[in-house]
Amino acid sequence: MALQCVVVLLSLLALRADAQCSYHSHREHEKLLIPLLSGNYSVKDGGFAYVIRICGRAQVTSCPKLDNPYSAAVVQLNETTGECYVLGRNSSAQTAKGKDWLELLYSNGDKYHHHCDGVARKTRIMFVCDPSAGNGSPIFLEENRVDQDCSYLFEWSTSLVCASTSSGLSPGSIILIVFFGLIVGYLLFGFLYKRFIVGAKGMEQVPNFEFWRKVGNLSADGCDFACRCAERAPPAEYKLNDNQLQLDDDDDDDDKDDTLLPM
């Protein structure tokens, strides 16, 4: 009985380890790929079969002798010769994210024998946004054997990496809504108070009517001062010369003399 419990416990630990992966760059990118963790994805191209497992062990029944198979994320099977190679491991997974794409890099695979200077194989999986693709599936693009950047390239069209189209309000929009809400509340409750408590009628029902009227007049004066294009015409001035003043004085004296003459 104890032996059976140990076997079950070891099996659970193996399954847990099989489901783990380490994205050393950005752990939040792993959350985008959670719907893809459920199984193996197979791709065939040019006599080769590829098996990809996101954050788990790529299981290939035709490849029983893989080196450290529990960490294999991508496996290549030569359907002609039956040879199998690990093209990348979960323990070395790294990610890079753009607006509508995510790159998943698996490195530390089996080493090349005859080219690429014997470096370890690696796989790049480019997840690209396609809103209609759902989870999508991978396709093989090419094996790059240029310089030291030898790698296998896959493209995976999926809606999981599409930029969020959330319609949430921006901080500026929230501030404007609050501001205008306060204005409406001020006018509404002020109007009700002035009408039913104070008993105001007509324009007097507007809260702080005199204050706002003065503000309006001052605003109009300020706008007129700041925005007028031409200078105002100076007020009319009237100036009398000395002769006119002397004549006016003489006329006044004549009027006074006339009043003194006997009738």
PDB file of C-alpha atoms in Angstrom, residues 50-212:
ATOM      1  CA  TYR A  50       7.378  18.637 -35.794  1.00  0.00           C
ATOM      2  CA  VAL A  51       5.674  18.431 -32.433  1.00  0.00           C
ATOM      3  CA  ILE A  52       5.312  21.585 -30.322  1.00  0.00           C
ATOM      4  CA  ARG A  53       4.167  21.803 -26.741  1.00  0.00           C
ATOM      5  CA  ILE A  54       3.628  25.170 -25.101  1.00  0.00           C
ATOM      6  CA  CYS A  55       4.927  25.073 -21.540  1.00  0.00           C
ATOM      7  CA  GLY A  56       5.028  21.293 -21.416  1.00  0.00           C
ATOM      8  CA  ARG A  57       6.640  18.115 -22.719  1.00  0.00           C
ATOM      9  CA  ALA A  58       6.383  17.468 -26.459  1.00  0.00           C
ATOM     10  CA  GLN A  59       5.428  13.800 -26.644  1.00  0.00           C
ATOM     11  CA  VAL A  60       6.435  11.841 -29.742  1.00  0.00           C
ATOM     12  CA  THR A  61       5.834   8.091 -29.532  1.00  0.00           C
ATOM     13  CA  SER A  62       8.210   7.499 -32.454  1.00  0.00           C
ATOM     14  CA  CYS A  63      11.088   9.091 -30.547  1.00  0.00           C
ATOM     15  CA  PRO A  64      11.597   7.006 -27.382  1.00  0.00           C
ATOM     16  CA  LYS A  65      15.328   7.743 -27.035  1.00  0.00           C
ATOM     17  CA  LEU A  66      15.377  11.514 -26.797  1.00  0.00           C
ATOM     18  CA  ASP A  67      17.971  13.104 -24.545  1.00  0.00           C
ATOM     19  CA  ASN A  68      16.167  14.497 -21.482  1.00  0.00           C
ATOM     20  CA  PRO A  69      12.702  14.188 -23.092  1.00  0.00           C
ATOM     21  CA  TYR A  70      10.810  15.731 -20.155  1.00  0.00           C
ATOM     22  CA  SER A  71      12.113  19.220 -20.952  1.00  0.00           C
ATOM     23  CA  ALA A  72      11.616  18.953 -24.735  1.00  0.00           C
ATOM     24  CA  ALA A  73       9.308  21.712 -26.019  1.00  0.00           C
ATOM     25  CA  VAL A  74       9.834  21.153 -29.765  1.00  0.00           C
ATOM     26  CA  VAL A  75      10.796  17.842 -31.370  1.00  0.00           C
ATOM     27  CA  GLN A  76      11.687  17.090 -35.000  1.00  0.00           C
ATOM     28  CA  LEU A  77      11.142  13.653 -36.541  1.00  0.00           C
ATOM     29  CA  ASN A  78      12.705  12.655 -39.853  1.00  0.00           C
ATOM     30  CA  GLU A  79       9.952  10.493 -41.326  1.00  0.00           C
ATOM     31  CA  THR A  80      12.428   8.800 -43.674  1.00  0.00           C
ATOM     32  CA  THR A  81      15.233   7.849 -41.297  1.00  0.00           C
ATOM     33  CA  GLY A  82      13.308   7.941 -38.009  1.00  0.00           C
ATOM     34  CA  GLU A  83      15.894  10.261 -36.435  1.00  0.00           C
ATOM     35  CA  CYS A  84      14.615  12.610 -33.741  1.00  0.00           C
ATOM     36  CA  TYR A  85      16.049  15.855 -32.410  1.00  0.00           C
ATOM     37  CA  VAL A  86      15.035  18.239 -29.666  1.00  0.00           C
ATOM     38  CA  LEU A  87      14.787  21.731 -31.180  1.00  0.00           C
ATOM     39  CA  GLY A  88      14.322  23.626 -27.915  1.00  0.00           C
ATOM     40  CA  ARG A  89      13.547  23.141 -24.237  1.00  0.00           C
ATOM     41  CA  ASN A  90      11.052  24.676 -21.817  1.00  0.00           C
ATOM     42  CA  SER A  91      13.780  25.370 -19.277  1.00  0.00           C
ATOM     43  CA  SER A  92      15.277  28.005 -21.603  1.00  0.00           C
ATOM     44  CA  ALA A  93      12.069  29.632 -22.862  1.00  0.00           C
ATOM     45  CA  GLN A  94      12.144  33.383 -23.472  1.00  0.00           C
ATOM     46  CA  THR A  95       9.551  35.772 -24.856  1.00  0.00           C
ATOM     47  CA  ALA A  96       9.350  39.166 -26.544  1.00  0.00           C
ATOM     48  CA  LYS A  97       6.116  41.082 -27.047  1.00  0.00           C
ATOM     49  CA  GLY A  98       4.966  43.732 -29.506  1.00  0.00           C
ATOM     50  CA  LYS A  99       1.609  45.366 -30.152  1.00  0.00           C
ATOM     51  CA  ASP A 100       0.138  42.507 -32.193  1.00  0.00           C
ATOM     52  CA  TRP A 101       2.748  39.786 -31.902  1.00  0.00           C
ATOM     53  CA  LEU A 102       4.642  37.655 -29.428  1.00  0.00           C
ATOM     54  CA  GLU A 103       7.853  35.723 -30.027  1.00  0.00           C
ATOM     55  CA  LEU A 104       8.542  32.557 -28.059  1.00  0.00           C
ATOM     56  CA  LEU A 105      12.133  31.335 -28.198  1.00  0.00           C
ATOM     57  CA  TYR A 106      13.096  27.803 -27.156  1.00  0.00           C
ATOM     58  CA  SER A 107      16.857  27.225 -27.103  1.00  0.00           C
ATOM     59  CA  ASN A 108      19.333  24.665 -25.730  1.00  0.00           C
ATOM     60  CA  GLY A 109      18.178  21.904 -28.063  1.00  0.00           C
ATOM     61  CA  ASP A 110      20.276  19.089 -29.469  1.00  0.00           C
ATOM     62  CA  LYS A 111      23.502  20.245 -31.111  1.00  0.00           C
ATOM     63  CA  TYR A 112      24.000  20.251 -34.869  1.00  0.00           C
ATOM     64  CA  HIS A 113      26.365  17.590 -36.219  1.00  0.00           C
ATOM     65  CA  HIS A 114      27.539  18.932 -39.575  1.00  0.00           C
ATOM     66  CA  HIS A 115      26.697  22.646 -39.770  1.00  0.00           C
ATOM     67  CA  CYS A 116      26.082  25.782 -37.718  1.00  0.00           C
ATOM     68  CA  ASP A 117      29.395  25.129 -35.966  1.00  0.00           C
ATOM     69  CA  GLY A 118      27.793  22.506 -33.793  1.00  0.00           C
ATOM     70  CA  VAL A 119      25.687  24.967 -31.777  1.00  0.00           C
ATOM     71  CA  ALA A 120      22.560  23.885 -29.954  1.00  0.00           C
ATOM     72  CA  ARG A 121      19.352  23.952 -31.950  1.00  0.00           C
ATOM     73  CA  LYS A 122      16.690  26.541 -31.119  1.00  0.00           C
ATOM     74  CA  THR A 123      13.166  27.347 -32.251  1.00  0.00           C
ATOM     75  CA  ARG A 124      11.414  30.661 -32.747  1.00  0.00           C
ATOM     76  CA  ILE A 125       7.628  30.686 -32.713  1.00  0.00           C
ATOM     77  CA  MET A 126       6.065  33.937 -33.914  1.00  0.00           C
ATOM     78  CA  PHE A 127       2.531  34.384 -32.630  1.00  0.00           C
ATOM     79  CA  VAL A 128       0.833  36.984 -34.834  1.00  0.00           C
ATOM     80  CA  CYS A 129      -2.545  38.612 -34.331  1.00  0.00           C
ATOM     81  CA  ASP A 130      -5.493  37.260 -36.288  1.00  0.00           C
ATOM     82  CA  PRO A 131      -8.820  38.109 -34.599  1.00  0.00           C
ATOM     83  CA  SER A 132     -10.670  35.419 -36.556  1.00  0.00           C
ATOM     84  CA  ALA A 133      -8.195  32.584 -35.900  1.00  0.00           C
ATOM     85  CA  GLY A 134      -9.180  31.709 -32.346  1.00  0.00           C
ATOM     86  CA  ASN A 135      -6.370  29.759 -30.680  1.00  0.00           C
ATOM     87  CA  GLY A 136      -4.971  28.945 -34.122  1.00  0.00           C
ATOM     88  CA  SER A 137      -2.254  26.446 -35.001  1.00  0.00           C
ATOM     89  CA  PRO A 138       1.409  26.653 -36.085  1.00  0.00           C
ATOM     90  CA  ILE A 139       2.886  26.376 -39.564  1.00  0.00           C
ATOM     91  CA  PHE A 140       6.531  25.725 -40.380  1.00  0.00           C
ATOM     92  CA  LEU A 141       8.266  28.527 -42.283  1.00  0.00           C
ATOM     93  CA  GLU A 142      11.946  27.683 -42.572  1.00  0.00           C
ATOM     94  CA  GLU A 143      15.131  26.449 -40.996  1.00  0.00           C
ATOM     95  CA  ASN A 144      17.656  29.254 -40.834  1.00  0.00           C
ATOM     96  CA  ARG A 145      21.289  28.157 -41.137  1.00  0.00           C
ATOM     97  CA  VAL A 146      22.902  31.584 -41.512  1.00  0.00           C
ATOM     98  CA  ASP A 147      25.892  32.389 -39.297  1.00  0.00           C
ATOM     99  CA  GLN A 148      25.340  31.653 -35.617  1.00  0.00           C
ATOM    100  CA  ASP A 149      21.603  32.358 -35.690  1.00  0.00           C
ATOM    101  CA  CYS A 150      20.643  28.843 -36.698  1.00  0.00           C
ATOM    102  CA  SER A 151      17.030  28.257 -35.746  1.00  0.00           C
ATOM    103  CA  TYR A 152      13.712  26.787 -36.812  1.00  0.00           C
ATOM    104  CA  LEU A 153      10.992  29.332 -37.481  1.00  0.00           C
ATOM    105  CA  PHE A 154       7.264  28.750 -37.007  1.00  0.00           C
ATOM    106  CA  GLU A 155       4.361  31.163 -37.439  1.00  0.00           C
ATOM    107  CA  TRP A 156       1.239  30.884 -35.326  1.00  0.00           C
ATOM    108  CA  SER A 157      -1.792  33.012 -36.228  1.00  0.00           C
ATOM    109  CA  THR A 158      -3.973  33.480 -33.162  1.00  0.00           C
ATOM    110  CA  SER A 159      -6.306  35.973 -31.523  1.00  0.00           C
ATOM    111  CA  LEU A 160      -4.568  35.523 -28.156  1.00  0.00           C
ATOM    112  CA  VAL A 161      -1.895  38.142 -28.844  1.00  0.00           C
ATOM    113  CA  CYS A 162      -4.121  40.801 -30.381  1.00  0.00           C
ATOM    114  CA  ALA A 163      -3.957  44.170 -28.666  1.00  0.00           C
ATOM    115  CA  SER A 164      -6.743  44.776 -26.213  1.00  0.00           C
ATOM    116  CA  THR A 165      -9.671  46.770 -27.586  1.00  0.00           C
ATOM    117  CA  SER A 166     -10.972  47.770 -24.183  1.00  0.00           C
ATOM    118  CA  SER A 167     -13.328  50.745 -24.302  1.00  0.00           C
ATOM    119  CA  GLY A 168     -12.373  52.004 -20.846  1.00  0.00           C
ATOM    120  CA  LEU A 169     -12.505  55.721 -20.225  1.00  0.00           C
ATOM    121  CA  SER A 170      -9.299  57.720 -20.119  1.00  0.00           C
ATOM    122  CA  PRO A 171      -8.444  59.783 -17.005  1.00  0.00           C
ATOM    123  CA  GLY A 172      -9.227  62.979 -18.918  1.00  0.00           C
ATOM    124  CA  SER A 173     -12.692  61.706 -19.840  1.00  0.00           C
ATOM    125  CA  ILE A 174     -13.388  60.773 -16.224  1.00  0.00           C
ATOM    126  CA  ILE A 175     -12.360  64.244 -15.037  1.00  0.00           C
ATOM    127  CA  LEU A 176     -14.660  65.902 -17.594  1.00  0.00           C
ATOM    128  CA  ILE A 177     -17.583  63.691 -16.612  1.00  0.00           C
ATOM    129  CA  VAL A 178     -17.096  64.480 -12.929  1.00  0.00           C
ATOM    130  CA  PHE A 179     -16.735  68.205 -13.661  1.00  0.00           C
ATOM    131  CA  PHE A 180     -19.909  68.487 -15.712  1.00  0.00           C
ATOM    132  CA  GLY A 181     -21.726  66.241 -13.240  1.00  0.00           C
ATOM    133  CA  LEU A 182     -20.895  68.673 -10.446  1.00  0.00           C
ATOM    134  CA  ILE A 183     -22.116  71.602 -12.540  1.00  0.00           C
ATOM    135  CA  VAL A 184     -25.427  69.879 -13.280  1.00  0.00           C
ATOM    136  CA  GLY A 185     -25.867  68.956  -9.625  1.00  0.00           C
ATOM    137  CA  TYR A 186     -25.088  72.516  -8.530  1.00  0.00           C
ATOM    138  CA  LEU A 187     -27.643  74.015 -10.927  1.00  0.00           C
ATOM    139  CA  LEU A 188     -30.319  71.421 -10.210  1.00  0.00           C
ATOM    140  CA  PHE A 189     -30.190  71.478  -6.420  1.00  0.00           C
ATOM    141  CA  GLY A 190     -29.659  75.251  -6.365  1.00  0.00           C
ATOM    142  CA  PHE A 191     -32.742  75.760  -8.541  1.00  0.00           C
ATOM    143  CA  LEU A 192     -34.866  73.508  -6.324  1.00  0.00           C
ATOM    144  CA  TYR A 193     -33.664  75.270  -3.181  1.00  0.00           C
ATOM    145  CA  LYS A 194     -34.287  78.778  -4.548  1.00  0.00           C
ATOM    146  CA  ARG A 195     -37.726  77.892  -5.893  1.00  0.00           C
ATOM    147  CA  PHE A 196     -39.246  75.811  -3.097  1.00  0.00           C
ATOM    148  CA  ILE A 197     -37.356  77.036  -0.015  1.00  0.00           C
ATOM    149  CA  VAL A 198     -36.626  80.667  -0.794  1.00  0.00           C
ATOM    150  CA  GLY A 199     -39.680  81.149  -3.039  1.00  0.00           C
ATOM    151  CA  ALA A 200     -37.752  82.848  -5.870  1.00  0.00           C
ATOM    152  CA  LYS A 201     -39.350  83.399  -9.266  1.00  0.00           C
ATOM    153  CA  GLY A 202     -38.035  83.870 -12.795  1.00  0.00           C
ATOM    154  CA  MET A 203     -34.303  84.334 -13.211  1.00  0.00           C
ATOM    155  CA  GLU A 204     -33.896  84.683  -9.464  1.00  0.00           C
ATOM    156  CA  GLN A 205     -34.250  80.908  -9.280  1.00  0.00           C
ATOM    157  CA  VAL A 206     -30.784  80.532 -10.796  1.00  0.00           C
ATOM    158  CA  PRO A 207     -28.305  79.854  -7.955  1.00  0.00           C
ATOM    159  CA  ASN A 208     -26.131  82.891  -7.170  1.00  0.00           C
ATOM    160  CA  PHE A 209     -27.734  84.768 -10.050  1.00  0.00           C
ATOM    161  CA  GLU A 210     -26.155  88.146  -9.256  1.00  0.00           C
ATOM    162  CA  PHE A 211     -22.699  86.617  -9.008  1.00  0.00           C
ATOM    163  CA  TRP A 212     -22.967  84.829 -12.361  1.00  0.00           C
TER     164      TRP A 212
END
